mmCIF file of C-alpha atoms and ligand atoms in Angstrom:
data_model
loop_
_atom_site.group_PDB
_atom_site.id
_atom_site.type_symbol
_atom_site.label_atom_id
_atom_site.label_comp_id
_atom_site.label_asym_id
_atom_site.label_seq_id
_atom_site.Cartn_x
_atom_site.Cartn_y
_atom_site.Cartn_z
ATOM 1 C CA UNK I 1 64.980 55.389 63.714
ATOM 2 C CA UNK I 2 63.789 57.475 60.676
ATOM 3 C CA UNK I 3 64.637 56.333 57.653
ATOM 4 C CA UNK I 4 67.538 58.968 55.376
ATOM 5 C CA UNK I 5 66.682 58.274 51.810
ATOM 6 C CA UNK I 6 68.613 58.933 48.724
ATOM 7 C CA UNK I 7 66.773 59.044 45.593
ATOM 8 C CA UNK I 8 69.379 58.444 42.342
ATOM 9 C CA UNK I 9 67.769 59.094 38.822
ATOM 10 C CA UNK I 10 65.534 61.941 40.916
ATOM 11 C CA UNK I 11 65.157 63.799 37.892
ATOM 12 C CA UNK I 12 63.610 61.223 35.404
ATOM 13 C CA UNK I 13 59.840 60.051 35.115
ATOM 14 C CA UNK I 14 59.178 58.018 38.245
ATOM 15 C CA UNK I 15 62.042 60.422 40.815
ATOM 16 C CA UNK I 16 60.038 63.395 40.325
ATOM 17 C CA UNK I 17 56.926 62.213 41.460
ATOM 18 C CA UNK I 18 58.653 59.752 43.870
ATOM 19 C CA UNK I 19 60.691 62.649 45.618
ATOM 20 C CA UNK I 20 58.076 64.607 46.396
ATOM 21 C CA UNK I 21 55.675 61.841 47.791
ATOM 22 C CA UNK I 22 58.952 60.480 49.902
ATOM 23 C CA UNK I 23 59.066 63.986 51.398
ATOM 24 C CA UNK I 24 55.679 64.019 52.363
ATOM 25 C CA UNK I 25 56.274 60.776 54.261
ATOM 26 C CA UNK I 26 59.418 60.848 55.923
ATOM 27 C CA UNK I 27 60.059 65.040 55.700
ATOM 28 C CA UNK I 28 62.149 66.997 53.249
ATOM 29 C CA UNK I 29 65.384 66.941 55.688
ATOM 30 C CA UNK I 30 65.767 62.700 55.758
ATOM 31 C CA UNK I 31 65.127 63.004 51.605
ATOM 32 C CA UNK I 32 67.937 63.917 48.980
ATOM 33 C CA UNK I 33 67.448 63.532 45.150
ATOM 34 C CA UNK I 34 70.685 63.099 43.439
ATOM 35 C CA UNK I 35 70.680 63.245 39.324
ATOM 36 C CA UNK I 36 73.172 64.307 36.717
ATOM 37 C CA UNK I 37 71.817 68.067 36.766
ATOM 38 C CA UNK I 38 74.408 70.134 38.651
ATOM 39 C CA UNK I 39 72.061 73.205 38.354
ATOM 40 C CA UNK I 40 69.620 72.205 40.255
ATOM 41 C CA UNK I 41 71.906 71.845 43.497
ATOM 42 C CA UNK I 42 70.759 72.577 46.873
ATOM 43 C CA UNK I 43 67.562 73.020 48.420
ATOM 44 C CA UNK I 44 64.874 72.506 46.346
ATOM 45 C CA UNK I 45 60.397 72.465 46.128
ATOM 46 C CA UNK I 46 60.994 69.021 46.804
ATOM 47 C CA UNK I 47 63.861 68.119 49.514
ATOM 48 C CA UNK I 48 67.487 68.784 49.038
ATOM 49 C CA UNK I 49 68.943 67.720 45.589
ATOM 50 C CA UNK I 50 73.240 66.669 44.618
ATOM 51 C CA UNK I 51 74.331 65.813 41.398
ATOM 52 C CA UNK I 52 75.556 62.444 41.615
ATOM 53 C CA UNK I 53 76.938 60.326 38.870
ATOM 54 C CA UNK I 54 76.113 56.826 39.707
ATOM 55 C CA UNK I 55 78.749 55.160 38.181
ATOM 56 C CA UNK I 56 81.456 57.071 40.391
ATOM 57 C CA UNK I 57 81.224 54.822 43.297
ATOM 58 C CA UNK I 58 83.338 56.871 45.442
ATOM 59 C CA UNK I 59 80.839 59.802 45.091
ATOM 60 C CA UNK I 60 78.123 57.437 45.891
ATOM 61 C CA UNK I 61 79.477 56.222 49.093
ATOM 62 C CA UNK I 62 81.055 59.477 49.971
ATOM 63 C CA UNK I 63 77.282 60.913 49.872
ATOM 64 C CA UNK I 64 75.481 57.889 51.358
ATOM 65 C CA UNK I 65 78.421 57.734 54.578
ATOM 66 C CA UNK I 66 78.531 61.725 54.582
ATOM 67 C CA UNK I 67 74.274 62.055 55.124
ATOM 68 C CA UNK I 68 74.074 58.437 57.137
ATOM 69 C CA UNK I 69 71.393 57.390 54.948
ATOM 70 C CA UNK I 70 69.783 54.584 55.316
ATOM 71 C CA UNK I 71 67.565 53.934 52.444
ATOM 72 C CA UNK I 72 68.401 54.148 48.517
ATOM 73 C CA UNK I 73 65.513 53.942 45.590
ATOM 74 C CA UNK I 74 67.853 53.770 43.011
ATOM 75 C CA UNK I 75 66.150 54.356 39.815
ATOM 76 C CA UNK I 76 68.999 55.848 37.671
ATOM 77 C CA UNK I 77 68.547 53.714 34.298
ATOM 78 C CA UNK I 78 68.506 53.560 30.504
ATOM 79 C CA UNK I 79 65.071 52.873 29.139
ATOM 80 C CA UNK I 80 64.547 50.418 26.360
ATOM 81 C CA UNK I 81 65.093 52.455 23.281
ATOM 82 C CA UNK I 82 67.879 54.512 25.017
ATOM 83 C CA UNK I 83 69.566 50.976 25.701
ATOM 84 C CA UNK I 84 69.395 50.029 22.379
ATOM 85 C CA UNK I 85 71.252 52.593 20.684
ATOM 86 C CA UNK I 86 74.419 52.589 23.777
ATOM 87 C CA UNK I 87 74.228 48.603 24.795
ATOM 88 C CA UNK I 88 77.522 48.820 26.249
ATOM 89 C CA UNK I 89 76.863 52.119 28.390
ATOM 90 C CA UNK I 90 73.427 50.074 29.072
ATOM 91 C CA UNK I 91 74.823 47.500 30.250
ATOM 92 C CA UNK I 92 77.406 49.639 32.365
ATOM 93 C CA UNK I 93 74.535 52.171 34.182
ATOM 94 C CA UNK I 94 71.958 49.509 34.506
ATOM 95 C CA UNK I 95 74.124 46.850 36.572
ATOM 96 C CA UNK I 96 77.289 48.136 38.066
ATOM 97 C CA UNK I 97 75.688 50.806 40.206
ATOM 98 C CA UNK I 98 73.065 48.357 41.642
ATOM 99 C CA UNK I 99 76.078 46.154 42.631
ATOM 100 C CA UNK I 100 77.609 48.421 43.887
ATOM 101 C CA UNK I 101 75.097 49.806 46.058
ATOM 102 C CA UNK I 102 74.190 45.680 47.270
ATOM 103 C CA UNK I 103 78.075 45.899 48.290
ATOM 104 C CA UNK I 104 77.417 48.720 50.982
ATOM 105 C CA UNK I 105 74.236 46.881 52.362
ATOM 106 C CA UNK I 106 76.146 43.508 52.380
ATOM 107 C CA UNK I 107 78.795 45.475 54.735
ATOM 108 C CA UNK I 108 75.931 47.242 56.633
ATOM 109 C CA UNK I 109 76.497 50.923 55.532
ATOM 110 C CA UNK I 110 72.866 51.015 53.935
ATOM 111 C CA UNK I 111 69.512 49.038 55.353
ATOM 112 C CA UNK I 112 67.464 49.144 52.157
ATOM 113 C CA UNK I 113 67.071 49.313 48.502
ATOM 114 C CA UNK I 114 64.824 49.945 46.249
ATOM 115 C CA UNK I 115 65.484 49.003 42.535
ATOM 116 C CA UNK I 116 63.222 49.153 39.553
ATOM 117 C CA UNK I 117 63.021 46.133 37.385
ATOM 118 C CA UNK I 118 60.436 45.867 33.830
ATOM 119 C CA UNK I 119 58.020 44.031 31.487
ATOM 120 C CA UNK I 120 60.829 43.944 29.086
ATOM 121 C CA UNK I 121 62.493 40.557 31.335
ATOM 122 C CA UNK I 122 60.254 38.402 29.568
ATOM 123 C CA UNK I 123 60.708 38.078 25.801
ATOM 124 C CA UNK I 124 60.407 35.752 23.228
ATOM 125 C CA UNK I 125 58.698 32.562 23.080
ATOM 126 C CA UNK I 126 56.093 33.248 25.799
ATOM 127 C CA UNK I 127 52.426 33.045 25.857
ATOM 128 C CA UNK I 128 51.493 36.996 25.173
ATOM 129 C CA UNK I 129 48.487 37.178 27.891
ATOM 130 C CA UNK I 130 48.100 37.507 31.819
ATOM 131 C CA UNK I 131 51.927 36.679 31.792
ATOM 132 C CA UNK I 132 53.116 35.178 35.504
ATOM 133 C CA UNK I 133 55.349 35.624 37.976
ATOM 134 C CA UNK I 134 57.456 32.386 37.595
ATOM 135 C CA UNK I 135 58.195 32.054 33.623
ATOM 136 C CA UNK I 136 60.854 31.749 32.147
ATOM 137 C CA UNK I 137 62.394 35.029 30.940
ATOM 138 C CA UNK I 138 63.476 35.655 27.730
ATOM 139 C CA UNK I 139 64.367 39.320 26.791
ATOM 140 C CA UNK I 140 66.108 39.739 23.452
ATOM 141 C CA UNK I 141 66.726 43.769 24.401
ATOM 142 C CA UNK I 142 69.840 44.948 26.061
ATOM 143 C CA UNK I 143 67.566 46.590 28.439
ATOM 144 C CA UNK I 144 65.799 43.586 29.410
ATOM 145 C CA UNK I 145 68.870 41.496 29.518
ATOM 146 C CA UNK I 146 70.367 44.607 31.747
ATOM 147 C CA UNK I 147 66.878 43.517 33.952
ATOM 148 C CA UNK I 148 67.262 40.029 33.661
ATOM 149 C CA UNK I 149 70.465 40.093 35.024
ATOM 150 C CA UNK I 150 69.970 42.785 38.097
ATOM 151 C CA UNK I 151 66.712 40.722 39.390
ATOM 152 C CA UNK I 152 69.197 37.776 39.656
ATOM 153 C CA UNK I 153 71.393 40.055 41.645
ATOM 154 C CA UNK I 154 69.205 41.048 43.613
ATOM 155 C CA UNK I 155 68.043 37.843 44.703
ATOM 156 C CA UNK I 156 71.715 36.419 45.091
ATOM 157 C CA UNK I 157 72.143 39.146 47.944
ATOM 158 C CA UNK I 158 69.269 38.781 49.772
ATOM 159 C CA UNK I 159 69.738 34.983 49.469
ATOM 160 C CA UNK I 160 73.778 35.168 50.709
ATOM 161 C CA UNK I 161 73.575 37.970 52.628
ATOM 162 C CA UNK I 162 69.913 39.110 53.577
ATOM 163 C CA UNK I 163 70.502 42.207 51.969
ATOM 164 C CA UNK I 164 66.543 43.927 52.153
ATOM 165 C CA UNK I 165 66.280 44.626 48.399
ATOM 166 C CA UNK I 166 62.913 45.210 47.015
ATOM 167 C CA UNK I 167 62.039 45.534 43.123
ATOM 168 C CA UNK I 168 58.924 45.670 40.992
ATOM 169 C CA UNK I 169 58.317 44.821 37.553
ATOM 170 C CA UNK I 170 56.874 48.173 36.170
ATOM 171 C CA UNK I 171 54.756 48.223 32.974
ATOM 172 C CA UNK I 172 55.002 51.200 30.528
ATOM 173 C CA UNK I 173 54.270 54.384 32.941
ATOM 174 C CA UNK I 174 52.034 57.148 32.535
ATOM 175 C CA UNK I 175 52.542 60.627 33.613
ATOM 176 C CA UNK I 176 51.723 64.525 32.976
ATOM 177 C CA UNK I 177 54.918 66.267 35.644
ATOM 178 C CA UNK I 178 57.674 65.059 34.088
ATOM 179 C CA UNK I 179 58.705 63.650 30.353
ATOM 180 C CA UNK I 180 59.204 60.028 29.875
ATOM 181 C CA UNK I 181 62.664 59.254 28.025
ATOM 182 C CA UNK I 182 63.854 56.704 25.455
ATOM 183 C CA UNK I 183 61.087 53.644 26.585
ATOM 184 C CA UNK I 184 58.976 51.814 24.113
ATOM 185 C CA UNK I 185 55.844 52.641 26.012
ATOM 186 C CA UNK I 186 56.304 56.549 26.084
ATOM 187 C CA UNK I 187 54.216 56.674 23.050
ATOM 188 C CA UNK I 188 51.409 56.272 25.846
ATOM 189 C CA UNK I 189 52.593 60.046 26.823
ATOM 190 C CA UNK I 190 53.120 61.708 24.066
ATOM 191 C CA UNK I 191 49.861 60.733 22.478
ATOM 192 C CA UNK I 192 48.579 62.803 25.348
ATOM 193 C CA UNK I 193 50.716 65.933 25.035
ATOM 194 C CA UNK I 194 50.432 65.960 21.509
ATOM 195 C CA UNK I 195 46.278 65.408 21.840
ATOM 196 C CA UNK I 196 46.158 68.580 24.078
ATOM 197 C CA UNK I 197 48.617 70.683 22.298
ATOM 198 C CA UNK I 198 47.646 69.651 18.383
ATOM 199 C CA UNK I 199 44.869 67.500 18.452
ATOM 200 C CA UNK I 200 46.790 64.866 16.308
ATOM 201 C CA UNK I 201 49.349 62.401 16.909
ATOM 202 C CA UNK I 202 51.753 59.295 14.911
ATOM 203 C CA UNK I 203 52.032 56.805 17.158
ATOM 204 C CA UNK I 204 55.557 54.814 16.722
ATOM 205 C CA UNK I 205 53.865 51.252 18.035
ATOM 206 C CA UNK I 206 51.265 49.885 15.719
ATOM 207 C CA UNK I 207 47.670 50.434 16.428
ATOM 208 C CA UNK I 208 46.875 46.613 17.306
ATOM 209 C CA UNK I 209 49.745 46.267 19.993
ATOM 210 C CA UNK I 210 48.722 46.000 23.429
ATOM 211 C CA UNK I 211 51.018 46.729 26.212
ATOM 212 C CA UNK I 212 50.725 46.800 30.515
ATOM 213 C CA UNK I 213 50.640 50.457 31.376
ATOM 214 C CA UNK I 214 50.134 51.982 34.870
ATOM 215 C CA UNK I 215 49.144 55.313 35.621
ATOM 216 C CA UNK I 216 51.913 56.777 38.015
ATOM 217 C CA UNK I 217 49.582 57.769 40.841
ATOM 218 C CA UNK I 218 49.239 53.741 40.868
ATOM 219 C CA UNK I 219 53.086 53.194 40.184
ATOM 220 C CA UNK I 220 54.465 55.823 43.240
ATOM 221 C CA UNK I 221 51.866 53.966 45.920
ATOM 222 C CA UNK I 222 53.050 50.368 44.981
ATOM 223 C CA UNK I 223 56.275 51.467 45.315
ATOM 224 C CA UNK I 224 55.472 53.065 48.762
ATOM 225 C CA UNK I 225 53.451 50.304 49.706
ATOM 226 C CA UNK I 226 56.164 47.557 48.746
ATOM 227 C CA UNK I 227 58.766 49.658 50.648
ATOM 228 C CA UNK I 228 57.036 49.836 53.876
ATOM 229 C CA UNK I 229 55.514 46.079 53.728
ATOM 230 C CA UNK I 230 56.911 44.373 56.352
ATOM 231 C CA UNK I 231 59.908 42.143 55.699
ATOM 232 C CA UNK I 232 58.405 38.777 55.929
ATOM 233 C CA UNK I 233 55.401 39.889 53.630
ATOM 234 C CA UNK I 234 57.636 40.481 50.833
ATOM 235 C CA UNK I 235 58.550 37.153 49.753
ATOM 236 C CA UNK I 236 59.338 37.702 46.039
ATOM 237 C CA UNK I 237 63.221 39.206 46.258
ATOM 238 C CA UNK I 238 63.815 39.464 42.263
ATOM 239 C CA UNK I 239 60.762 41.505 42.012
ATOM 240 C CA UNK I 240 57.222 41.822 41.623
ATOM 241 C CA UNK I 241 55.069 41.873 38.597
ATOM 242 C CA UNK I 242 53.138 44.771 38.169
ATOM 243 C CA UNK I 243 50.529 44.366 35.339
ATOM 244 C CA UNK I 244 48.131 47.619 35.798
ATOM 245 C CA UNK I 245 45.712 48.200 32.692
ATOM 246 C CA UNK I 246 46.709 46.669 28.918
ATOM 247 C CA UNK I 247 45.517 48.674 26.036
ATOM 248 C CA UNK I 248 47.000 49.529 22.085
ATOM 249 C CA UNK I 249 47.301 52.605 20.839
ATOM 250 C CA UNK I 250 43.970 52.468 19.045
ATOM 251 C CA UNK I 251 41.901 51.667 21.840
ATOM 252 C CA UNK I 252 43.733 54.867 23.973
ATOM 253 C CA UNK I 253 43.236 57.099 20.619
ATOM 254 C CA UNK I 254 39.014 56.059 21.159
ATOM 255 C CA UNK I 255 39.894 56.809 24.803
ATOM 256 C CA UNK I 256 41.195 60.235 24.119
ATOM 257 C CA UNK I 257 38.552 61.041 21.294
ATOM 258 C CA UNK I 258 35.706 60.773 24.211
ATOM 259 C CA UNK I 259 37.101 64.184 25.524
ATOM 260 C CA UNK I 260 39.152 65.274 22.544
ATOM 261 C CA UNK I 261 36.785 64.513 19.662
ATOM 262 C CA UNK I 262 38.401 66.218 16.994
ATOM 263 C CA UNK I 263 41.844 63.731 18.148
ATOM 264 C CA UNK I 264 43.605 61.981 14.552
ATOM 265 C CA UNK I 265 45.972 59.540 15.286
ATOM 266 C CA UNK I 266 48.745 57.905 12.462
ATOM 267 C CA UNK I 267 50.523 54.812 12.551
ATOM 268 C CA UNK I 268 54.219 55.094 11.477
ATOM 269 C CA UNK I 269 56.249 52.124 13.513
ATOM 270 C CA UNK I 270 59.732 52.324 14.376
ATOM 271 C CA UNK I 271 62.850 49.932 15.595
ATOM 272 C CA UNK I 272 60.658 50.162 18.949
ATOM 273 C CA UNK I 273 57.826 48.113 17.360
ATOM 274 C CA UNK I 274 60.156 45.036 17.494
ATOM 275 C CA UNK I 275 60.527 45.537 21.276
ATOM 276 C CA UNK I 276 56.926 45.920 21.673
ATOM 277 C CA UNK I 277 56.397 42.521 19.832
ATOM 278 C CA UNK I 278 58.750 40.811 22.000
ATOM 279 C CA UNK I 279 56.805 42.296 25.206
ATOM 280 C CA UNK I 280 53.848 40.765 27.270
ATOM 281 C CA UNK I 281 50.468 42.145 26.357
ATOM 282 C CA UNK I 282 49.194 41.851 29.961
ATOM 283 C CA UNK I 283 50.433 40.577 33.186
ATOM 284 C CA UNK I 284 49.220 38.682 36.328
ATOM 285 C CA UNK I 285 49.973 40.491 39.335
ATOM 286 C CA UNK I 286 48.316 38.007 41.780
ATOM 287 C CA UNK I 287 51.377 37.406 43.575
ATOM 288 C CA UNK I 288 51.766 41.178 44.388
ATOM 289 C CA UNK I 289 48.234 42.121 45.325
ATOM 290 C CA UNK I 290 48.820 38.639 47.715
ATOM 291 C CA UNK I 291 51.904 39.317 49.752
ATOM 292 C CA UNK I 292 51.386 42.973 49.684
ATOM 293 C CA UNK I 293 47.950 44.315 49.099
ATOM 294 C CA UNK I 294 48.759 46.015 45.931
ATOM 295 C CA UNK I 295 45.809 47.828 44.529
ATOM 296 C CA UNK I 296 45.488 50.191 41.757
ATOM 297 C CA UNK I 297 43.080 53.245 41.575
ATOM 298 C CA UNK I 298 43.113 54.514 37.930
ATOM 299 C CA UNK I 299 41.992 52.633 34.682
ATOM 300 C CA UNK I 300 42.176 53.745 31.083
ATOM 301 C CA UNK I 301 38.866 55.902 31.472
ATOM 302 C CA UNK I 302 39.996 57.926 34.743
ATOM 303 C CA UNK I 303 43.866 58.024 33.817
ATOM 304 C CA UNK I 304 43.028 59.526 30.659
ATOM 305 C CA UNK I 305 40.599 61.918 31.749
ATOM 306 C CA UNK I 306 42.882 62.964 34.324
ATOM 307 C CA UNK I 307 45.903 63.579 32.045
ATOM 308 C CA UNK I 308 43.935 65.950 30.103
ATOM 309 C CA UNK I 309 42.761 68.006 32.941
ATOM 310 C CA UNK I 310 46.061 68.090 34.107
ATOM 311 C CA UNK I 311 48.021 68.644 30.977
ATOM 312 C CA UNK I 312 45.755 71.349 29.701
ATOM 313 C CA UNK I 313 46.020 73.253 32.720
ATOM 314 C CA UNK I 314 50.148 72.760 32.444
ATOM 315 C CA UNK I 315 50.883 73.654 28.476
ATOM 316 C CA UNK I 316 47.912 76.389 29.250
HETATM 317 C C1 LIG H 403 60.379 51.226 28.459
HETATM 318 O O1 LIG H 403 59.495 51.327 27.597
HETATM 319 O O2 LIG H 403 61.574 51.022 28.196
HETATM 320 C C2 LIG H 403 59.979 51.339 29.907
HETATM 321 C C3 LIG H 403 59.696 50.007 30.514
HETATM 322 C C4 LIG H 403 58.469 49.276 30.173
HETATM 323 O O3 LIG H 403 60.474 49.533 31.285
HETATM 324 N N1 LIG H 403 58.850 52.194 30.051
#
């Protein structure tokens, strides 16, 4: 049977790019993308798009019974920063829906789910470098607690109840379609919008601070990849880490000026520089490229280069 996927968050960083790929895959009538836009309802470039609130869970079952799907990737979420300045609504988006959604796969109405975890779990008190699988988490952000606490879930239902929930541990992501909103890493994007469009940029992280990043050519085939493993492979059911390439904000600015050589950078850090310091600088993603075969294609050379190209060609 071929798989009806709902994509919630469509609209945001990773469902743009994630939408269109699914599409590809599994054909634009078995895909709908679901955000909080209303005017984008219908048929769109992509597959067929609803506005869907999340955390109406009538709505959500209504549209998941009413199109038989089968399949959600539920990526609506509040980033780091976002979460910092609404913890309670945080807390609220980031967990309820997710339970919510396990509920209709514990009773058999859905078959999978996909469900984006992050770097920000760990926290605190860890070592900073190559950062496993199995320590012991720590996060001191709302978001990460939000994380935390929806990895356990997770695991609790497949554990009970064998529900087939897969997650990954994402780094910071990198991308040239669509914005990236209220995360502590998105300074990795704008650098790269604001090279192209004014050849200068102030960075909000320090310039010393490394942090995982993935390029989201890299991010959309993991997730694919992890998706369509089969069951038995994917042994990890709180979710994988993903550790990509680790860089600061200096070493991306020397990165940039190779193709941009006129490109300034400033350093003016903000309340996000306290999540950065709490973050991993790099993670091992041994167990992922094991059970999997995850494998990544760009690194900071090529995914720069390639956001250039690409962004110069978009802001014309
Ligand atoms: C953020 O910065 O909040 C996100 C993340 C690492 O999860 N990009």
């Amino acid at each position: 049977m071929t798989e009806k996927i709902l994509i919630t968050g469509a609209l945001g960083q990773i469902g743009t790019e994630l939408t269109v790929r699914l599409s590809e895959i599994y054909g634009k009538e078995n895909v709908i993308a679901s955000g909080l836009d209303k005017w984008k309802e219908g048929i769109t470039e992509a597959g067929y798009y609803e506005r869907l609130d999340v955390t109406n869970f009538q709505a959500v079952t209504d549209i998941i019974k009413e199109h038989n799907i089968t399949t959600v990737y539920h990526l609506a979420s509040l980033l780091s920063g976002t979460s910092e300045k609404q913890p309670l609504f945080a807390w609220k988006l980031n967990l309820d829906p997710l339970i919510h959604l396990c509920e209709l796969a514990k009773e058999g109405t859905l078959k999978k789910i996909f469900w984006p975890s992050s770097i920000a779990v760990f926290g605190k008190g860890i070592p900073k470098e190559n950062v496993g699988q199995e320590v012991v988490l720590n996060p001191t952000t709302v978001y990460g607690i939000s994380k935390m606490a929806g990895e356990k879930w997770c695991e609790y239902y497949f554990e009970k109840y064998g529900v087939d929930i897969r997650s990954i541990r994402y780094p910071g992501l990198i991308s040239w379609k669509a914005p990236a909103g209220g995360g502590t890493t998105d300074y990795a994007v704008e650098i790269f919008y604001e090279a192209v469009e004014k050849g200068k940029y102030t960075s909000f992280i320090s310039e010393n601070t490394a942090m995982p990043m993935l390029y989201m050519d890299d991010a959309i085939d993991a997730t694919i990849k992890l998706m369509t493993a089969p069951k038995e492979q994917v042994k990890i059911r709180y979710s994988y880490n993903l550790g990509g390439m680790s860089f600061t904000p200096k070493e991306l600015a020397a990165e940039i000026q190779k193709t941009i050589p006129d490109f300034e950078i400033k350093y003016e850090p903000d309340f996000r520089q306290a999540i950065a310091d709490s973050w991993p600088a790099s993670i091992d993603d041994s167990a992922a490229k094991q059970d999997w075969g995850l494998d990544y294609k760009f690194d900071i050379s090529s995914m720069s280069i390639d956001m250039i190209n690409n962004l110069r060609k978009k802001l014309g």
